[in-house]
PDB file of C-alpha atoms and ligand atoms in Angstrom:
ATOM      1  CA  UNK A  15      25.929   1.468   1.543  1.00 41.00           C
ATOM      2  CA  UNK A  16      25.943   0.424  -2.092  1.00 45.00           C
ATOM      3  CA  UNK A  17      23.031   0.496  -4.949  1.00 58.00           C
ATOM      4  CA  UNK A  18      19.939   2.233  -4.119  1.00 67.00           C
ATOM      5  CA  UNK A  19      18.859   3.219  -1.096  1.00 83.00           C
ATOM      6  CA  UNK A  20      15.170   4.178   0.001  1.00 93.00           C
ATOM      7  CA  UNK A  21      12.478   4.947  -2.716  1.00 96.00           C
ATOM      8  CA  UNK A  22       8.926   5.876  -1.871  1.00 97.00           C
ATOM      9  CA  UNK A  23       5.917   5.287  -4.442  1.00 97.00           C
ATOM     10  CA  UNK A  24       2.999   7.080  -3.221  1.00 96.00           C
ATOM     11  CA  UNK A  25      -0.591   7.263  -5.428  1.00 94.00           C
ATOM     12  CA  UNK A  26      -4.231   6.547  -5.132  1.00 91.00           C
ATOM     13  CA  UNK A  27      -6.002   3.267  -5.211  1.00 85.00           C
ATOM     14  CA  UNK A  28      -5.217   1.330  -8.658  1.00 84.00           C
ATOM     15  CA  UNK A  29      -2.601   4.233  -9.800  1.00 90.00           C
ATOM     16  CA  UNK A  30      -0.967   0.753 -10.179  1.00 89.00           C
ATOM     17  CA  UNK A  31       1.720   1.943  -7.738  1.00 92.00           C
ATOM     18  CA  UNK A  32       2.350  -1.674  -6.387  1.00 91.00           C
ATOM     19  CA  UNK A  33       3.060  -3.097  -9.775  1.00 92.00           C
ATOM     20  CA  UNK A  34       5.157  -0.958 -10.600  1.00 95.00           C
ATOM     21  CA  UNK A  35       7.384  -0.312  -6.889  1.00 95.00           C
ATOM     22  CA  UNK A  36       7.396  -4.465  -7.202  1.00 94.00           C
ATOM     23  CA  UNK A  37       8.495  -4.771 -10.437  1.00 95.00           C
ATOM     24  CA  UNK A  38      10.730  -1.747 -10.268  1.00 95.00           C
ATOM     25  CA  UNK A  39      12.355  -3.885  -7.115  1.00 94.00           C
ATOM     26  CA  UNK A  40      13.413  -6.645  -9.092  1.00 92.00           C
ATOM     27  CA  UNK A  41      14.539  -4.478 -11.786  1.00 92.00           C
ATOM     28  CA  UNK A  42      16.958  -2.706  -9.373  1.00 91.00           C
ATOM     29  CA  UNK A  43      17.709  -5.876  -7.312  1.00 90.00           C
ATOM     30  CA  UNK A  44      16.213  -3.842  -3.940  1.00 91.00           C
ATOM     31  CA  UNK A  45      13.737  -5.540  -1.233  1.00 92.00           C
ATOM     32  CA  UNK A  46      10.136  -4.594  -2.077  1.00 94.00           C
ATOM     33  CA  UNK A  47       6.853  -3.908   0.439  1.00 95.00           C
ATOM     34  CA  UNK A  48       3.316  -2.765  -0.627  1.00 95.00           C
ATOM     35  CA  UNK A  49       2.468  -1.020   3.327  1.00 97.00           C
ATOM     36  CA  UNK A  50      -0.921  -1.205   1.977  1.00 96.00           C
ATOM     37  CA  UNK A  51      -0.858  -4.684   2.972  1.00 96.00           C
ATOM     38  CA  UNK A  52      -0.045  -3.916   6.290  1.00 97.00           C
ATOM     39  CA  UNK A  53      -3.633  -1.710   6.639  1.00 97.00           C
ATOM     40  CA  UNK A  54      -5.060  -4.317   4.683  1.00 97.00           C
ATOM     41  CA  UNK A  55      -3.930  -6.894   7.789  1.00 97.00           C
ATOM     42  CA  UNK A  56      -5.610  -5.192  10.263  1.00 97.00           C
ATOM     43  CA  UNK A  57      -9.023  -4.722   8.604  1.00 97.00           C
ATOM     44  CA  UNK A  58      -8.856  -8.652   7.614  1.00 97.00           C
ATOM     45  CA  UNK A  59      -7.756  -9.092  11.659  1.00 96.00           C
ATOM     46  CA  UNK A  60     -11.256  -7.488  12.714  1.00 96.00           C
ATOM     47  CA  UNK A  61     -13.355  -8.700  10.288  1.00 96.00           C
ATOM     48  CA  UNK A  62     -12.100 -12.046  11.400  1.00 95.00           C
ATOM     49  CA  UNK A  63     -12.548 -11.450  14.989  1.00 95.00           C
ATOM     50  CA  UNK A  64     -15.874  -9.587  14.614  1.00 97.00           C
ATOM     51  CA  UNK A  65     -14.858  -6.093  15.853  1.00 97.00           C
ATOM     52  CA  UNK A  66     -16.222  -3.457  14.103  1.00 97.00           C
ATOM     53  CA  UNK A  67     -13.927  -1.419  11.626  1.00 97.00           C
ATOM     54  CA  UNK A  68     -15.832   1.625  13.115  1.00 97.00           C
ATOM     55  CA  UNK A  69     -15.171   1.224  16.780  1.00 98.00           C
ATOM     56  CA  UNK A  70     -11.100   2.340  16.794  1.00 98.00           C
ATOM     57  CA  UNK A  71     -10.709   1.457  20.645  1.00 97.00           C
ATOM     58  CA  UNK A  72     -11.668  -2.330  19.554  1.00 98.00           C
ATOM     59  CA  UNK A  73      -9.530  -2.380  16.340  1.00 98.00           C
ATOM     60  CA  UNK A  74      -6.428  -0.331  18.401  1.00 97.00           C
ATOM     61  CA  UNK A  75      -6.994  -3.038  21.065  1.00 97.00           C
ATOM     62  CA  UNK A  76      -6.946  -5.894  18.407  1.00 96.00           C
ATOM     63  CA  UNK A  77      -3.841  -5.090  16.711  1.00 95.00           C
ATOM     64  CA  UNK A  78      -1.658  -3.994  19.693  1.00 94.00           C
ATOM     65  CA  UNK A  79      -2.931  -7.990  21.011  1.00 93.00           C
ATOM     66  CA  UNK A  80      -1.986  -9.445  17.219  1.00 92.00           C
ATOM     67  CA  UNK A  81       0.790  -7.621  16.404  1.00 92.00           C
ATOM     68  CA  UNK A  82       0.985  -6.935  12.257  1.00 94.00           C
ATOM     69  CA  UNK A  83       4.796  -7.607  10.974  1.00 91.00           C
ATOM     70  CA  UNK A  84       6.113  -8.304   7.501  1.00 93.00           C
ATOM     71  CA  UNK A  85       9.449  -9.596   6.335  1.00 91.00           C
ATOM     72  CA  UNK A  86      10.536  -8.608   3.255  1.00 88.00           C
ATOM     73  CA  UNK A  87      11.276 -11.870   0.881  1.00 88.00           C
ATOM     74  CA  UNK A  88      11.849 -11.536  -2.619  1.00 86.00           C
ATOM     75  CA  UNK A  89      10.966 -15.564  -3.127  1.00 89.00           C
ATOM     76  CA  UNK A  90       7.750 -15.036  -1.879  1.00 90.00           C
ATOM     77  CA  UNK A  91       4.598 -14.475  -3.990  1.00 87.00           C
ATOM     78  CA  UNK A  92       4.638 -10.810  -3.050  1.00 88.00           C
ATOM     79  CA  UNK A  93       7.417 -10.076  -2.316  1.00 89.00           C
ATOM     80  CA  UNK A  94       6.939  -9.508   1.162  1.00 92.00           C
ATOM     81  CA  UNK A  95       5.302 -11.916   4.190  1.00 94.00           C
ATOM     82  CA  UNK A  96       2.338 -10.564   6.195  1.00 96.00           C
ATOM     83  CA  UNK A  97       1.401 -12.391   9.429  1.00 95.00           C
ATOM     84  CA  UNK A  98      -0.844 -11.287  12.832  1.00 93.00           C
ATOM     85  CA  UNK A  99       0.633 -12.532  15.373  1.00 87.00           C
ATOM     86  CA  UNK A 100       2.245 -15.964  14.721  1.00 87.00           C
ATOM     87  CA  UNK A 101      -0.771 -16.309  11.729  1.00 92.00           C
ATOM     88  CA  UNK A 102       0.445 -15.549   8.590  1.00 95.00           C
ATOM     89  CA  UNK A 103      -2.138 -13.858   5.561  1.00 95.00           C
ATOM     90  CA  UNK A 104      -1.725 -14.210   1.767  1.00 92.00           C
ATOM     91  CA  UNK A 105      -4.094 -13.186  -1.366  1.00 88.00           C
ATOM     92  CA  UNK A 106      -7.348 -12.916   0.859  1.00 92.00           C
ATOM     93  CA  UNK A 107      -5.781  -9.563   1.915  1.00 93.00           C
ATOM     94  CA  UNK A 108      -6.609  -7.814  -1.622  1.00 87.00           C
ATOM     95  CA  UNK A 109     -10.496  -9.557  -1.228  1.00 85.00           C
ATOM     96  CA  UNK A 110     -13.110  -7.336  -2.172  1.00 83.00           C
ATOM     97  CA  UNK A 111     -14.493  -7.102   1.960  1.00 90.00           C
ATOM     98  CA  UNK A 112     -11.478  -6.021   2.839  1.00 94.00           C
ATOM     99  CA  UNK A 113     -10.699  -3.185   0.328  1.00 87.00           C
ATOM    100  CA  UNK A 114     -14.372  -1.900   1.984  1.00 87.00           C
ATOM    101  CA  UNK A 115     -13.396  -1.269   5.148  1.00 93.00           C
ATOM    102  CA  UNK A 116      -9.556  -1.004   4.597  1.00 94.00           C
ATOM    103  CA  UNK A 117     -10.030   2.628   4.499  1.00 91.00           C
ATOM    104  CA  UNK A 118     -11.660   3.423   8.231  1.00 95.00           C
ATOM    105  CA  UNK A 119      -8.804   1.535   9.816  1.00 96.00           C
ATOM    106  CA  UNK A 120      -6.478   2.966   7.656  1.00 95.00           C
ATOM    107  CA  UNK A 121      -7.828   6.442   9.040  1.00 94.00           C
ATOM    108  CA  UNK A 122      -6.705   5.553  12.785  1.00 97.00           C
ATOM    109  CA  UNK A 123      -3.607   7.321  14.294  1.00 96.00           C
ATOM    110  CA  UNK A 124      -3.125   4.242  16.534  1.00 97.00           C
ATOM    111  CA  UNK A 125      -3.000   2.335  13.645  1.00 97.00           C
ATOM    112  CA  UNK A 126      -0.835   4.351  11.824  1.00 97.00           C
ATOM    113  CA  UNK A 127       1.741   4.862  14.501  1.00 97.00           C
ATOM    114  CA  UNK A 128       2.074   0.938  15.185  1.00 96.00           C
ATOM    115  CA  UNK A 129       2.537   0.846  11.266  1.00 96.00           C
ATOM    116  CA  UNK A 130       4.839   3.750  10.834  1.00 97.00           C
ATOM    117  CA  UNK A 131       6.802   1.849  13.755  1.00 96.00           C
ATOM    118  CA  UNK A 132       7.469  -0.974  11.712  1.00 95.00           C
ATOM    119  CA  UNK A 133       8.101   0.752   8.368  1.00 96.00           C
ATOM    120  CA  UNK A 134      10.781   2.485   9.381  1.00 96.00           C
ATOM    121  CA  UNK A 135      12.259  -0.806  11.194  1.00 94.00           C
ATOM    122  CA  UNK A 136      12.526  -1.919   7.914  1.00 93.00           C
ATOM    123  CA  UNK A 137      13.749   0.868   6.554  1.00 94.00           C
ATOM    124  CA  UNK A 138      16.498   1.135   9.073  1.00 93.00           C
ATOM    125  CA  UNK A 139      17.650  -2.353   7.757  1.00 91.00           C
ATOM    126  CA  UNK A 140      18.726  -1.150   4.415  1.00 90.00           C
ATOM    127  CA  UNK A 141      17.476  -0.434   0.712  1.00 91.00           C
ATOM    128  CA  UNK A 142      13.955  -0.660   0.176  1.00 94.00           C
ATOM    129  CA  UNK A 143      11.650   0.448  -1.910  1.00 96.00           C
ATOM    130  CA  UNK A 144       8.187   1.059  -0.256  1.00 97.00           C
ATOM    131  CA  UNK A 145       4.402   1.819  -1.737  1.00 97.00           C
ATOM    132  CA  UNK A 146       2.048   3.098   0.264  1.00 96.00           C
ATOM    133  CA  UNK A 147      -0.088   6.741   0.451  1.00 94.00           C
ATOM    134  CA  UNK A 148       2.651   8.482   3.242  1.00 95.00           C
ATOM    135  CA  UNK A 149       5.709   7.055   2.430  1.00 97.00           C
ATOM    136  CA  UNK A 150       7.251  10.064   1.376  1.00 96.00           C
ATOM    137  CA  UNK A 151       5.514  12.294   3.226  1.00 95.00           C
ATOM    138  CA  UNK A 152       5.519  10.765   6.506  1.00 96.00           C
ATOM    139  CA  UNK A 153       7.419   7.574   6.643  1.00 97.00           C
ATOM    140  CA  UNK A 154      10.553   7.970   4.945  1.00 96.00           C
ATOM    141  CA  UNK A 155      10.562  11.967   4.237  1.00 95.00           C
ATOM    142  CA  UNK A 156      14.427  12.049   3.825  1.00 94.00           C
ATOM    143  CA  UNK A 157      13.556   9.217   0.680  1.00 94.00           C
ATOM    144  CA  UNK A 158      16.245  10.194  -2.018  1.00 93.00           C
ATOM    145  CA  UNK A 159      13.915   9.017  -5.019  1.00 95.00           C
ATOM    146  CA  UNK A 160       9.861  10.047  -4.248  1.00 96.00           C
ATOM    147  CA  UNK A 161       7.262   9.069  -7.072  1.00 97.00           C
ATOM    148  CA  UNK A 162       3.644   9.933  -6.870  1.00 97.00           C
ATOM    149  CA  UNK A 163       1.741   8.076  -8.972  1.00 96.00           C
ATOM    150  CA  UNK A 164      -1.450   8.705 -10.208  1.00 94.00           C
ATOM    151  CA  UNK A 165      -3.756   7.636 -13.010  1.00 94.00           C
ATOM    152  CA  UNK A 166      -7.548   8.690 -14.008  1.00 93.00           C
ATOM    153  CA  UNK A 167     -10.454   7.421 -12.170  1.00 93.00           C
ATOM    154  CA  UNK A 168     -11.864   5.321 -15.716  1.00 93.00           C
ATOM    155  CA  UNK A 169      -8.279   3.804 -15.690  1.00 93.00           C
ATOM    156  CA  UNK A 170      -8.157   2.874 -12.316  1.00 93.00           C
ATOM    157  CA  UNK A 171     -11.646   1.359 -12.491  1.00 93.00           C
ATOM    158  CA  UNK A 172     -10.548  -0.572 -15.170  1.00 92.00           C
ATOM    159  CA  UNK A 173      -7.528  -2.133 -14.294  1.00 88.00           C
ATOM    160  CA  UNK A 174      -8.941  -3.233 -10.711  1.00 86.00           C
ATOM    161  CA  UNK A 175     -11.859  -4.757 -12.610  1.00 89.00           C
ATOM    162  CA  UNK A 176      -9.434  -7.049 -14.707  1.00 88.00           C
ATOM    163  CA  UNK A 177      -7.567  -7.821 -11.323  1.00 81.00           C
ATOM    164  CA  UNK A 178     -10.793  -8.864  -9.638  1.00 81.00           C
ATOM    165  CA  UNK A 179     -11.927 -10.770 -12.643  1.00 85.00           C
ATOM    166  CA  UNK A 180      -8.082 -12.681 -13.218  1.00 83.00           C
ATOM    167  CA  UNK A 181      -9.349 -14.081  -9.723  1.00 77.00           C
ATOM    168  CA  UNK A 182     -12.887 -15.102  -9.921  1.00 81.00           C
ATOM    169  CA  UNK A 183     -14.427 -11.881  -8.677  1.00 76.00           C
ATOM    170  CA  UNK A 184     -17.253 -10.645 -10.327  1.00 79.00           C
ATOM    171  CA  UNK A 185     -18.175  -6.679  -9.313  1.00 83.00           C
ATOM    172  CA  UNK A 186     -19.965  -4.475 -11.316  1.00 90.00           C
ATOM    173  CA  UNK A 187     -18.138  -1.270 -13.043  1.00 94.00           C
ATOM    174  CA  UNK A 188     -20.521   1.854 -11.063  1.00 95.00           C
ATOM    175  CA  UNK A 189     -20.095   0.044  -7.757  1.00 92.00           C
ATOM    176  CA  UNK A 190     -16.708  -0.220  -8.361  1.00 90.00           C
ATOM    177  CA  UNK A 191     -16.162   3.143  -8.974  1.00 93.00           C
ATOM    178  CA  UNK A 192     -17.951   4.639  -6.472  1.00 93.00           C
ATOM    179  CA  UNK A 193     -15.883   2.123  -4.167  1.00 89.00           C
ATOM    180  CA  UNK A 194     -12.712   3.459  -5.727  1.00 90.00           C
ATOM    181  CA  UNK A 195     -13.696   7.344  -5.248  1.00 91.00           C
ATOM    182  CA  UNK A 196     -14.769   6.886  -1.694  1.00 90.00           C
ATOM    183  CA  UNK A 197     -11.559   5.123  -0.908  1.00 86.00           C
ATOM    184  CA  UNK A 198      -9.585   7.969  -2.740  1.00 89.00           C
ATOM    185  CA  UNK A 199     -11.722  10.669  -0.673  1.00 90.00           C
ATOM    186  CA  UNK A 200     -11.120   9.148   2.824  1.00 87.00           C
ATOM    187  CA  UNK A 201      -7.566   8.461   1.931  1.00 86.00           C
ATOM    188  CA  UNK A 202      -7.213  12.244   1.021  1.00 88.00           C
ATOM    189  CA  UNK A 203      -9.068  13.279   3.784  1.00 90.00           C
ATOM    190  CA  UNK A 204      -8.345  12.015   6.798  1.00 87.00           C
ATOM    191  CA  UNK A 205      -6.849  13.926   9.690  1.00 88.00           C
ATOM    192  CA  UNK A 206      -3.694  11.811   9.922  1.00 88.00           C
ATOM    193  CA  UNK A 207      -0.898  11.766   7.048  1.00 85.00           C
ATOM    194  CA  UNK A 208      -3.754  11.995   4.395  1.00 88.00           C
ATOM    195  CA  UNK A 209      -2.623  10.931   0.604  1.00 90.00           C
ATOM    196  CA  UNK A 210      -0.828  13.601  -0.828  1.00 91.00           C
ATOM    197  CA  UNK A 211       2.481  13.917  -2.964  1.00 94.00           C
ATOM    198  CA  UNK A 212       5.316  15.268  -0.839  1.00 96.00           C
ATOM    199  CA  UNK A 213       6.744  18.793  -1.985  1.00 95.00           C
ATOM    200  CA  UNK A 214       9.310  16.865  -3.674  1.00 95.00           C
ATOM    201  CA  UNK A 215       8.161  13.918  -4.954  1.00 97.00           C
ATOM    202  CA  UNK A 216       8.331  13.716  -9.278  1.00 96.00           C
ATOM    203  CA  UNK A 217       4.120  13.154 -10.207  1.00 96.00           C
ATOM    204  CA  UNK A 218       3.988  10.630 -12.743  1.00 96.00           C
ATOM    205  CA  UNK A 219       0.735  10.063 -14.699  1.00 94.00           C
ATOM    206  CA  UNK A 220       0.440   6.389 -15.431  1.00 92.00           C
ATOM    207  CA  UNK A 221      -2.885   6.650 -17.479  1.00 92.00           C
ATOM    208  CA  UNK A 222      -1.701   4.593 -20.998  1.00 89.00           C
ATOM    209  CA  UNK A 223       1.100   3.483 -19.933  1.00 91.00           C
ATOM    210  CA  UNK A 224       2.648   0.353 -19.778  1.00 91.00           C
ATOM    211  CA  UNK A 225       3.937  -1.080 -16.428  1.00 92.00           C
ATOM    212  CA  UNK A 226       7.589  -1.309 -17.996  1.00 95.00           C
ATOM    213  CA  UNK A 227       7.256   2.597 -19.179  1.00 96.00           C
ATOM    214  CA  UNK A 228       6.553   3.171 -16.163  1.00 96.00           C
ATOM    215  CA  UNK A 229       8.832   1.216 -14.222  1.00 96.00           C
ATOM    216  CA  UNK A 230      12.279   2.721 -16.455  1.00 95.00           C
ATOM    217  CA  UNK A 231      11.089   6.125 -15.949  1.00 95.00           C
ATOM    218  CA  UNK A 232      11.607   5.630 -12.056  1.00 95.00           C
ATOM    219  CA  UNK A 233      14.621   3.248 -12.524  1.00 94.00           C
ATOM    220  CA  UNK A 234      15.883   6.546 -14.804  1.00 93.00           C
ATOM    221  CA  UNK A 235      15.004   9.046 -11.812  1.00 92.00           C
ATOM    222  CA  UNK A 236      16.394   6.644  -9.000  1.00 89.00           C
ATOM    223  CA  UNK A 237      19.602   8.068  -7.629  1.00 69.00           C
ATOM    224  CA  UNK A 238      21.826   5.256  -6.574  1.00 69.00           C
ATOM    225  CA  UNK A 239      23.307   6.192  -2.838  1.00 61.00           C
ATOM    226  CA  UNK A 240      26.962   7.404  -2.671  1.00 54.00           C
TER     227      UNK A 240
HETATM  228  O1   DC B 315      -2.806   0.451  -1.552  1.00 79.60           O
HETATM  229  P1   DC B 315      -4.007  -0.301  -0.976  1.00 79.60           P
HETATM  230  O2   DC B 315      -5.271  -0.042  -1.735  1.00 79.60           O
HETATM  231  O3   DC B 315      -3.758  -1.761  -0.786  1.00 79.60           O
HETATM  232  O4   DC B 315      -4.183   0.334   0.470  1.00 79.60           O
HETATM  233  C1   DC B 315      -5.154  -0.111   1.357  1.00 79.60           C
HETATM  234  C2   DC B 315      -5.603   1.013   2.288  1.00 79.60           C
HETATM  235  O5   DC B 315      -4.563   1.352   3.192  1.00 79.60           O
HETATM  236  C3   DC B 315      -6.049   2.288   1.594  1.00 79.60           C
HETATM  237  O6   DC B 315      -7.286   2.696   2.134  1.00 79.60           O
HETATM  238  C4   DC B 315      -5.015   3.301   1.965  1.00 79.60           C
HETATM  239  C5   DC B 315      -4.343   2.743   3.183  1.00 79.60           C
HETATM  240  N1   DC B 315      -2.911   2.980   3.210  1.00 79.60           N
HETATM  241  C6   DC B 315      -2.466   4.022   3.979  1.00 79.60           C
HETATM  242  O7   DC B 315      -3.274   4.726   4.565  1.00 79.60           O
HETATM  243  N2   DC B 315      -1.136   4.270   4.071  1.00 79.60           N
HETATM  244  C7   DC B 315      -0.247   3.510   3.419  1.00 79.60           C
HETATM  245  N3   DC B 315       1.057   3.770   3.540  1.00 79.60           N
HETATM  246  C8   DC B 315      -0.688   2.453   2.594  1.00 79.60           C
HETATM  247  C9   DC B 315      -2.046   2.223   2.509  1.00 79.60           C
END
């Protein structure tokens, strides 16, 4: 196989890890997908249908009935294409209702497995480079190039704010916060592949820095496959 192979950005909510793992993908000339969206997918696919994030039998049933798949596509807005079933979703992924309950569904090991499942499809089909919270952990463990990327919680608040405001969303700074440390502590606590940095990932703090510091640091630390 030529170039790069698989690359794994882990972080926290707003670490700006799918930024960076997109832009990073065009640098390099490698397929890009934010996983993120995938979770995102099924807590939009409930909210549509009206099944409650909390009850996991309903939300397992839902998404085993509207199958979440991506294609990776470099022409497309982001990168990647999300669709349930034959529907396919866009921006209202990254809505503010969804990043509320994103979390709880997020939490399910039915979930995850179905997710995991088609991860590592994509995976299988050559270079990618994938941002998520278990990528290197759980997903691609035998990564050659693992980043976990972090930033402080102010920094994180901030930068989401300025993303919600570039598209009309208006959400105060303390409810934002608290929103972001919740997500952080049921991402990190959860029973199943919690958000951690693998034993061998390289931590990169991303507080003041600039998206392309960031981005040739990895491109620096990303071994090319033999
Ligand atoms: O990166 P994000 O904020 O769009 O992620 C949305 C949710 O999905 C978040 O609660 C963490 C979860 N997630 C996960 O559990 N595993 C992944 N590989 C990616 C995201």
């Amino acid at each position: 196989m030529d170039g790069y192979a698989h690359i794994a950005i882990d972080g926290p909510a707003g670490s700006g890890k799918t930024t960076v793992a997109h832009a990073l993908a065009r640098r390099l000339g490698v397929l890009y997908l934010d996983t993120g969206a995938m979770y995102r997918a099924v807590a939009l696919l409930s909210l549509r249908a009206r099944v409650d994030p909390h009850d996991e039998s309903a939300v397992l049933t839902l998404a085993r009935e509207r199958p979440i798949h991506v294609s990776v596509d470099e022409s497309s807005p982001l990168g990647f294409r999300v669709f349930a079933g034959e529907h396919e979703f866009g921006g209202e992924l990254y809505g503010n209702d969804v990043s509320r309950v994103v979390s709880v569904v997020a939490a399910y090991p039915g979930v995850r497995a179905l997710m995991v499942e088609r991860q590592r499809a994509i995976a299988d089909a050559g270079p990618v480079i994938m941002a998520g919270r278990d990528i290197g952990t759980v997903v691609l463990p035998k990564a050659p190039t693992k980043i976990f990327l972090t930033a402080s919680v102010e920094e994180r608040v901030e930068r989401r704010l300025a993303e919600l405001a570039a598209r009309g969303n208006d959400v105060s700074r303390p409810a934002l916060r608290a929103e972001i440390e919740e997500r952080d502590r049921l991402d990190a606590t959860r029973a199943t592949a919690p958000l951690r940095a693998a034993a061998d990932a390289v931590e990169i703090d991303s507080s003041g820095a600039t998206i392309d510091e960031v981005v040739e640091r990895i491109a620096a630390l990303a071994r090319p496959q033999a």
